[in-house]
PDB file of C-alpha atoms in Angstrom:
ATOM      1  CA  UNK A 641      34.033  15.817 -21.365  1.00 49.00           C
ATOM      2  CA  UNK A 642      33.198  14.947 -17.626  1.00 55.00           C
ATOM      3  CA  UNK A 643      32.994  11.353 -16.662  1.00 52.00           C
ATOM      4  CA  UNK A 644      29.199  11.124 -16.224  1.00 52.00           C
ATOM      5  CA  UNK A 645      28.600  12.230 -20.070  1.00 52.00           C
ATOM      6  CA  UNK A 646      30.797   9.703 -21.237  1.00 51.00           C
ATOM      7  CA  UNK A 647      28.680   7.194 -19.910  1.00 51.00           C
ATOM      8  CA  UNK A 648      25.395   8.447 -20.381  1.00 54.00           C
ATOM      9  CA  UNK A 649      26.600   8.850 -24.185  1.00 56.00           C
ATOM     10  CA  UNK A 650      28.049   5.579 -24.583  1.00 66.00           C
ATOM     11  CA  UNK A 651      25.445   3.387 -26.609  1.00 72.00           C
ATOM     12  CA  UNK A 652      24.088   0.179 -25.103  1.00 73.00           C
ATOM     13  CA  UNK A 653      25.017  -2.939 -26.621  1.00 82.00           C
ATOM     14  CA  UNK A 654      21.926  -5.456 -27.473  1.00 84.00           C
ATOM     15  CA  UNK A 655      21.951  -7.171 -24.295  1.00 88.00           C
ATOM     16  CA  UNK A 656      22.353  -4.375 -22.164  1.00 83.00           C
ATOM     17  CA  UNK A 657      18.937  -2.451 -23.675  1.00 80.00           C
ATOM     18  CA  UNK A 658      17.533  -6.196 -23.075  1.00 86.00           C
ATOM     19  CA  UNK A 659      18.717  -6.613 -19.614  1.00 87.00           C
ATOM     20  CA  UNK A 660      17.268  -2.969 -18.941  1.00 82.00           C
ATOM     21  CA  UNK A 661      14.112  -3.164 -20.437  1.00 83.00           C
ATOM     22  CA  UNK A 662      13.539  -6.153 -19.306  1.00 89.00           C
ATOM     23  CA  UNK A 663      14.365  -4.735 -15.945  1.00 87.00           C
ATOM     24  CA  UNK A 664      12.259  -1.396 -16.862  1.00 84.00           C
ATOM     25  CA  UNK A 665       8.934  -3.438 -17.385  1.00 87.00           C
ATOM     26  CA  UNK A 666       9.441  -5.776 -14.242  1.00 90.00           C
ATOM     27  CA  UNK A 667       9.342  -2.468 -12.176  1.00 87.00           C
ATOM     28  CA  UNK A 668       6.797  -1.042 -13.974  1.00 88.00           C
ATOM     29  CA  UNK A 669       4.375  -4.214 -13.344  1.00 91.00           C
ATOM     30  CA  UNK A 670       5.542  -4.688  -9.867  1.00 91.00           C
ATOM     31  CA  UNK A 671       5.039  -0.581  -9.363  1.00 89.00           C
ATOM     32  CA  UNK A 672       1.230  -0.697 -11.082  1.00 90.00           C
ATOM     33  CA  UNK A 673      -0.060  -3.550  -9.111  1.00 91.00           C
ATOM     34  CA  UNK A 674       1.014  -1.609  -6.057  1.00 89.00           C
ATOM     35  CA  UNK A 675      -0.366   1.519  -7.249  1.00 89.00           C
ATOM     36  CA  UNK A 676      -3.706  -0.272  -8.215  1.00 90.00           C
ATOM     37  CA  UNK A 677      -3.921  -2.490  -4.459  1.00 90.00           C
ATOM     38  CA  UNK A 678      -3.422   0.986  -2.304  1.00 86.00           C
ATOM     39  CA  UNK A 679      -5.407   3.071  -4.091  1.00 86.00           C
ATOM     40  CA  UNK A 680      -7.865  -0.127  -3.696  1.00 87.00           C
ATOM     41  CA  UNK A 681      -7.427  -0.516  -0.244  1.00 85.00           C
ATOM     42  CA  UNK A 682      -5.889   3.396   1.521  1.00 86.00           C
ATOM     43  CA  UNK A 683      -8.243   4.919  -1.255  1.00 85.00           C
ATOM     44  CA  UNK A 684     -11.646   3.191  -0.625  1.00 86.00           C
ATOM     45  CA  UNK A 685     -11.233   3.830   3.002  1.00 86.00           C
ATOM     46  CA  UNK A 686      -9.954   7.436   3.016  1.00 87.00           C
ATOM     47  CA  UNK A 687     -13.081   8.063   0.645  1.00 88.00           C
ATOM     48  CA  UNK A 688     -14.978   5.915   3.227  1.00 86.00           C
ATOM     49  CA  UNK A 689     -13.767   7.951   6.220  1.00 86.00           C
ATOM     50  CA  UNK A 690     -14.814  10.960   3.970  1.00 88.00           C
ATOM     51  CA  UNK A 691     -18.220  10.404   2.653  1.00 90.00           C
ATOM     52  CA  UNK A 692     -19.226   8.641   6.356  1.00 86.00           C
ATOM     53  CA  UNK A 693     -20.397   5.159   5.024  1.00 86.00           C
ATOM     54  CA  UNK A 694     -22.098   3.058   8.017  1.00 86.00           C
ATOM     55  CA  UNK A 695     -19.229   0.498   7.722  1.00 85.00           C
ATOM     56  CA  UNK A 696     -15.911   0.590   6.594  1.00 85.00           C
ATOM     57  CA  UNK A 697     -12.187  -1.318   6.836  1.00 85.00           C
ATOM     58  CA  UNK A 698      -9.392   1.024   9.355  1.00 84.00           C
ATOM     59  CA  UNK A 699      -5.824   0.691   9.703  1.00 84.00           C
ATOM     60  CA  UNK A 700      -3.514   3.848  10.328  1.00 83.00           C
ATOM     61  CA  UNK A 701      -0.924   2.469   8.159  1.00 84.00           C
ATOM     62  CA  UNK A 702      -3.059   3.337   5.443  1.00 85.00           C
ATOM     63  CA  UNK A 703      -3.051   7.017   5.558  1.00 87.00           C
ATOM     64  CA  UNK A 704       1.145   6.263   4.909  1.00 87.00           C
ATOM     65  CA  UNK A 705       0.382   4.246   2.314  1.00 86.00           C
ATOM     66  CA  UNK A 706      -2.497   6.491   0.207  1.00 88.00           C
ATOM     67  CA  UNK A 707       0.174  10.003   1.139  1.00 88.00           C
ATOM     68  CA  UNK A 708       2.969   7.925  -0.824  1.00 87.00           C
ATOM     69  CA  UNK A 709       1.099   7.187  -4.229  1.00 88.00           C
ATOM     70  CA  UNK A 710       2.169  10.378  -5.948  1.00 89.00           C
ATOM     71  CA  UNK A 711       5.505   8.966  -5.713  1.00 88.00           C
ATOM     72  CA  UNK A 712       4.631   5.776  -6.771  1.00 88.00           C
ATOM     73  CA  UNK A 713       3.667   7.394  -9.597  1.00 87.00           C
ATOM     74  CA  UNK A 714       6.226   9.362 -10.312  1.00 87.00           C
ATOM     75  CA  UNK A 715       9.117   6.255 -10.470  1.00 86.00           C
ATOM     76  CA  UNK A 716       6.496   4.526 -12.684  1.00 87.00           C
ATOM     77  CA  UNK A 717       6.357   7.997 -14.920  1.00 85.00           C
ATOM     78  CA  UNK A 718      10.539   7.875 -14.630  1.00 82.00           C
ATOM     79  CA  UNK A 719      10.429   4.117 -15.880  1.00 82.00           C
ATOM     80  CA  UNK A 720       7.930   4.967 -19.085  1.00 83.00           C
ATOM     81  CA  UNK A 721      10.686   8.038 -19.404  1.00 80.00           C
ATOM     82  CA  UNK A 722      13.816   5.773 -19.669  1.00 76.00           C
ATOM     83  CA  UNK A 723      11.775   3.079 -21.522  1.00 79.00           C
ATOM     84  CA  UNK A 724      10.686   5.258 -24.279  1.00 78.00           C
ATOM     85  CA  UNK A 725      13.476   8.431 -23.953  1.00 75.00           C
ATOM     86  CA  UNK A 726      17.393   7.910 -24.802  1.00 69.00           C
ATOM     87  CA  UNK A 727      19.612   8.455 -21.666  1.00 67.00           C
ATOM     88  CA  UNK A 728      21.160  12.074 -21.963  1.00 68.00           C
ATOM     89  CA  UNK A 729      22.865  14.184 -19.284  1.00 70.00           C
ATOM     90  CA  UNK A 730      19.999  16.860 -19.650  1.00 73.00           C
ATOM     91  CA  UNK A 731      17.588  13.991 -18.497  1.00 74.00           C
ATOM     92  CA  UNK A 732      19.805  13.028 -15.744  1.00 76.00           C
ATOM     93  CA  UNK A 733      20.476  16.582 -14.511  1.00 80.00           C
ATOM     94  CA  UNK A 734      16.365  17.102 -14.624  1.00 79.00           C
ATOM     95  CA  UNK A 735      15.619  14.294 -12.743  1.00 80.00           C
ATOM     96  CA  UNK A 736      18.057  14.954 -10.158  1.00 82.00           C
ATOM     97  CA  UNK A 737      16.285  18.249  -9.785  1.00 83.00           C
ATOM     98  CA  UNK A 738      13.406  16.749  -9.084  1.00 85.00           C
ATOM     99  CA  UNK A 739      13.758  13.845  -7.344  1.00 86.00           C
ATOM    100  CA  UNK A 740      14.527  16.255  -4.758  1.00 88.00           C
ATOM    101  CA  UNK A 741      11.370  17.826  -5.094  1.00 89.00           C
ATOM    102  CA  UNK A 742       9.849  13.985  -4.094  1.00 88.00           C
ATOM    103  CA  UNK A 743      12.460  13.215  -1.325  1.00 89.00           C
ATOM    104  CA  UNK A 744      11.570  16.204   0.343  1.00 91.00           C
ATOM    105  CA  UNK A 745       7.872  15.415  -0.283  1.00 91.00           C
ATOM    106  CA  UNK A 746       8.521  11.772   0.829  1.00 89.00           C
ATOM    107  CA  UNK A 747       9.806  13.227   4.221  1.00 91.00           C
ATOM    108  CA  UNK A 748       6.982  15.561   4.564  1.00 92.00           C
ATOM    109  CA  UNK A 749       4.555  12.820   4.089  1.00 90.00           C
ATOM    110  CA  UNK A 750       5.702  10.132   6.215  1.00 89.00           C
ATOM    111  CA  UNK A 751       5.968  12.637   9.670  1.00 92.00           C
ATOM    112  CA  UNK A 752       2.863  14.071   8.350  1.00 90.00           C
ATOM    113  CA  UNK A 753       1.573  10.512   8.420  1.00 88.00           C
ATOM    114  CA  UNK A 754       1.589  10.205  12.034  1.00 88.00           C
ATOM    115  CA  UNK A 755      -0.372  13.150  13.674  1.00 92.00           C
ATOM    116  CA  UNK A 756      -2.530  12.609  10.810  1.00 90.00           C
ATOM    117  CA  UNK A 757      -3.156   9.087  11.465  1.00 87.00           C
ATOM    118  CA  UNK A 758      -3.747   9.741  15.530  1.00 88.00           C
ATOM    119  CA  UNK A 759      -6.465  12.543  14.108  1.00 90.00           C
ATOM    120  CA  UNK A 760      -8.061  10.451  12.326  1.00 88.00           C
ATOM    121  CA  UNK A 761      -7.980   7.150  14.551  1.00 85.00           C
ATOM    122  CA  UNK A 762      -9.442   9.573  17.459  1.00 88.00           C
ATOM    123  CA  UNK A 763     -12.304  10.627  15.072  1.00 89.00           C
ATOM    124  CA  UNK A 764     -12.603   6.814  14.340  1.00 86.00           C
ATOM    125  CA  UNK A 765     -12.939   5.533  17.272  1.00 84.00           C
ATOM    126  CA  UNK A 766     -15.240   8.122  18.595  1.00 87.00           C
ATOM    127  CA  UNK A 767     -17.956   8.450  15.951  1.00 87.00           C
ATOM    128  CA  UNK A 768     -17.705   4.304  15.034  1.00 86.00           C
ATOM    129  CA  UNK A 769     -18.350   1.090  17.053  1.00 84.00           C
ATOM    130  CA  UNK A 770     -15.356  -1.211  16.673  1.00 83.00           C
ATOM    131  CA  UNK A 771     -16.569  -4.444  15.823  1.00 81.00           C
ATOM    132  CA  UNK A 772     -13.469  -6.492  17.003  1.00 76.00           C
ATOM    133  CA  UNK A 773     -11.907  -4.435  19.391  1.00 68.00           C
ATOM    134  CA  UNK A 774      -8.337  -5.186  18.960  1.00 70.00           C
ATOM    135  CA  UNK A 775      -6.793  -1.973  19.729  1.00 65.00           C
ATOM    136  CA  UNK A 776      -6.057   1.238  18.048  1.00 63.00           C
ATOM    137  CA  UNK A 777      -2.663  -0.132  16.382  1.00 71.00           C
ATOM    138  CA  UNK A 778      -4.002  -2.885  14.428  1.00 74.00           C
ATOM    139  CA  UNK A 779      -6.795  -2.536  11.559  1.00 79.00           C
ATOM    140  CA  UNK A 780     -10.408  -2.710  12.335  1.00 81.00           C
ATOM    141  CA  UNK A 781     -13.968  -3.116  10.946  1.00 82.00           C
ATOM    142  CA  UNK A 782     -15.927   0.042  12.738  1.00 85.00           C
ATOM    143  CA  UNK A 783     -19.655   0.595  11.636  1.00 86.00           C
ATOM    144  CA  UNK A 784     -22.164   3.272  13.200  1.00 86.00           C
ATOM    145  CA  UNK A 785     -24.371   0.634  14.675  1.00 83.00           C
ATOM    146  CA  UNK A 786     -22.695  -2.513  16.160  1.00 81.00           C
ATOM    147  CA  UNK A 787     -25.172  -4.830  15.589  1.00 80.00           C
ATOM    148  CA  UNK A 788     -23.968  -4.345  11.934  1.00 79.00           C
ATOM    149  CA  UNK A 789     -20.864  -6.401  13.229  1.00 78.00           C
ATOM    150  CA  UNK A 790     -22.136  -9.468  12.945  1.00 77.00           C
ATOM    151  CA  UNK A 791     -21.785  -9.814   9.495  1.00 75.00           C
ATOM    152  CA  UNK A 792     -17.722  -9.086   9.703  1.00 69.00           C
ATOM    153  CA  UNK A 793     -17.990 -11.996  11.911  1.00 69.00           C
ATOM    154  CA  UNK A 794     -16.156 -15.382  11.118  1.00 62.00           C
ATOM    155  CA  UNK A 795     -18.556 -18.538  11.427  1.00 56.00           C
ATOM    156  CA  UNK A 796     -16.804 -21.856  10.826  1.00 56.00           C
ATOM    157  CA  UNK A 797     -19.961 -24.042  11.360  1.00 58.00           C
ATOM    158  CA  UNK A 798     -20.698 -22.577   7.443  1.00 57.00           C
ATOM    159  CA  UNK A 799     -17.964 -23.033   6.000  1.00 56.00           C
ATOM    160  CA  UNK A 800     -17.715 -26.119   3.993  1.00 59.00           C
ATOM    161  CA  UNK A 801     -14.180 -26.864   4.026  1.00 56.00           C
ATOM    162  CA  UNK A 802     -14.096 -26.695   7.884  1.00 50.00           C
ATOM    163  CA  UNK A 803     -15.683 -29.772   8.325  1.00 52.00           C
ATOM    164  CA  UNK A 804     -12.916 -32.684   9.871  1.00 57.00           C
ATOM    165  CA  UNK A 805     -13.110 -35.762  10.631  1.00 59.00           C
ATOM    166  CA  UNK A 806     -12.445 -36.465  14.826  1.00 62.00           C
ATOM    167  CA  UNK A 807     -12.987 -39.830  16.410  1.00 61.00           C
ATOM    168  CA  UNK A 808     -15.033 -39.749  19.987  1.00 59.00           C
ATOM    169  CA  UNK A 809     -13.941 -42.578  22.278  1.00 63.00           C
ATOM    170  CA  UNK A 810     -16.202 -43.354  25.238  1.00 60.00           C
ATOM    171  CA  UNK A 811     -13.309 -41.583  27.249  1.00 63.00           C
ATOM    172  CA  UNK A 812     -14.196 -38.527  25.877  1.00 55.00           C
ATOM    173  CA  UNK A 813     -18.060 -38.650  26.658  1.00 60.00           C
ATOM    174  CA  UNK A 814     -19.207 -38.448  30.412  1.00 60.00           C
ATOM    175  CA  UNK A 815     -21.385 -41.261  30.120  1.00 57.00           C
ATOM    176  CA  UNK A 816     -22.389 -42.734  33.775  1.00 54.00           C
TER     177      UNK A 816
END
């Protein structure tokens, strides 16, 4: 018997199957609040970008991030797999066929990623008004008309919690 299937056969002791479920369930939490936050954030803007709302949140970093939740998904699918299936070599062999099915996907995504993102940061930036003007690298609130900007805008004089206490000595007026 090769070395690999005496491992995989070897039962775990108490606190090992603690230490990885335990383990399991952290990456599984950790894994579905990042699944839920992209396909919050690169999801509500790609479906922005596609249905041509008058005002919408850009950054290129999100076409990345919404081409890399399928594998996202498919860890989180591996974890429920070792959380609720015993460790065999047949497992092992089948996901080391696929996981090269996701690097290679992984690879195609992330070069992918980057003509993509110029495409769509060129159709961006000509069909919307960029309310803050920063510069194609960083993210951006673009509408269709930019008077809509002005309610992206930051105004501290309403904010409540803004409001400080500063001293004015006669120094500081011009008072002739």
């Amino acid at each position: 018997m090769p070395i690999e299937q005496d491992v995989l056969l070897r039962p775990m002791t108490l606190k090992e199957r603690a230490k990885f479920i335990s383990l399991c369930l952290a990456c599984m939490m950790t894994l579905t609040g990042a699944l839920v936050f992209l396909s919050e954030t690169a999801g509500a803007t790609m479906i922005s970008l596609v249905t041509g709302e008058d005002a919408f949140y850009y950054d290129w970093r999100g076409v990345l991030l919404f081409l890399l939740l399928p594998v996202m998904g498919y860890f989180e699918i591996f974890l429920l797999l070792g959380l609720f299936c015993p460790f065999s070599y047949s497992l092992m062999r089948l996901w080391r066929g696929v996981i090269n099915i996701v690097w290679v996907y992984m690879y195609l995504a992330f070069f992918l990623s980057i003509p993509l993102s110029i495409a769509i940061t060129y159709y961006v930036r000509s069909n919307y008004e960029s309310c803050d003007g920063k510069g194609p690298l960083s993210g951006d609130y673009y509408t269709k008309d930019i008077g809509m900007c002005e309610q992206f805008k930051y105004h501290p004089e309403e904010s409540e919690s803004d409001k400080s206490f500063i001293l004015v000595t006669p120094e500081d007026t011009k008072i002739e």
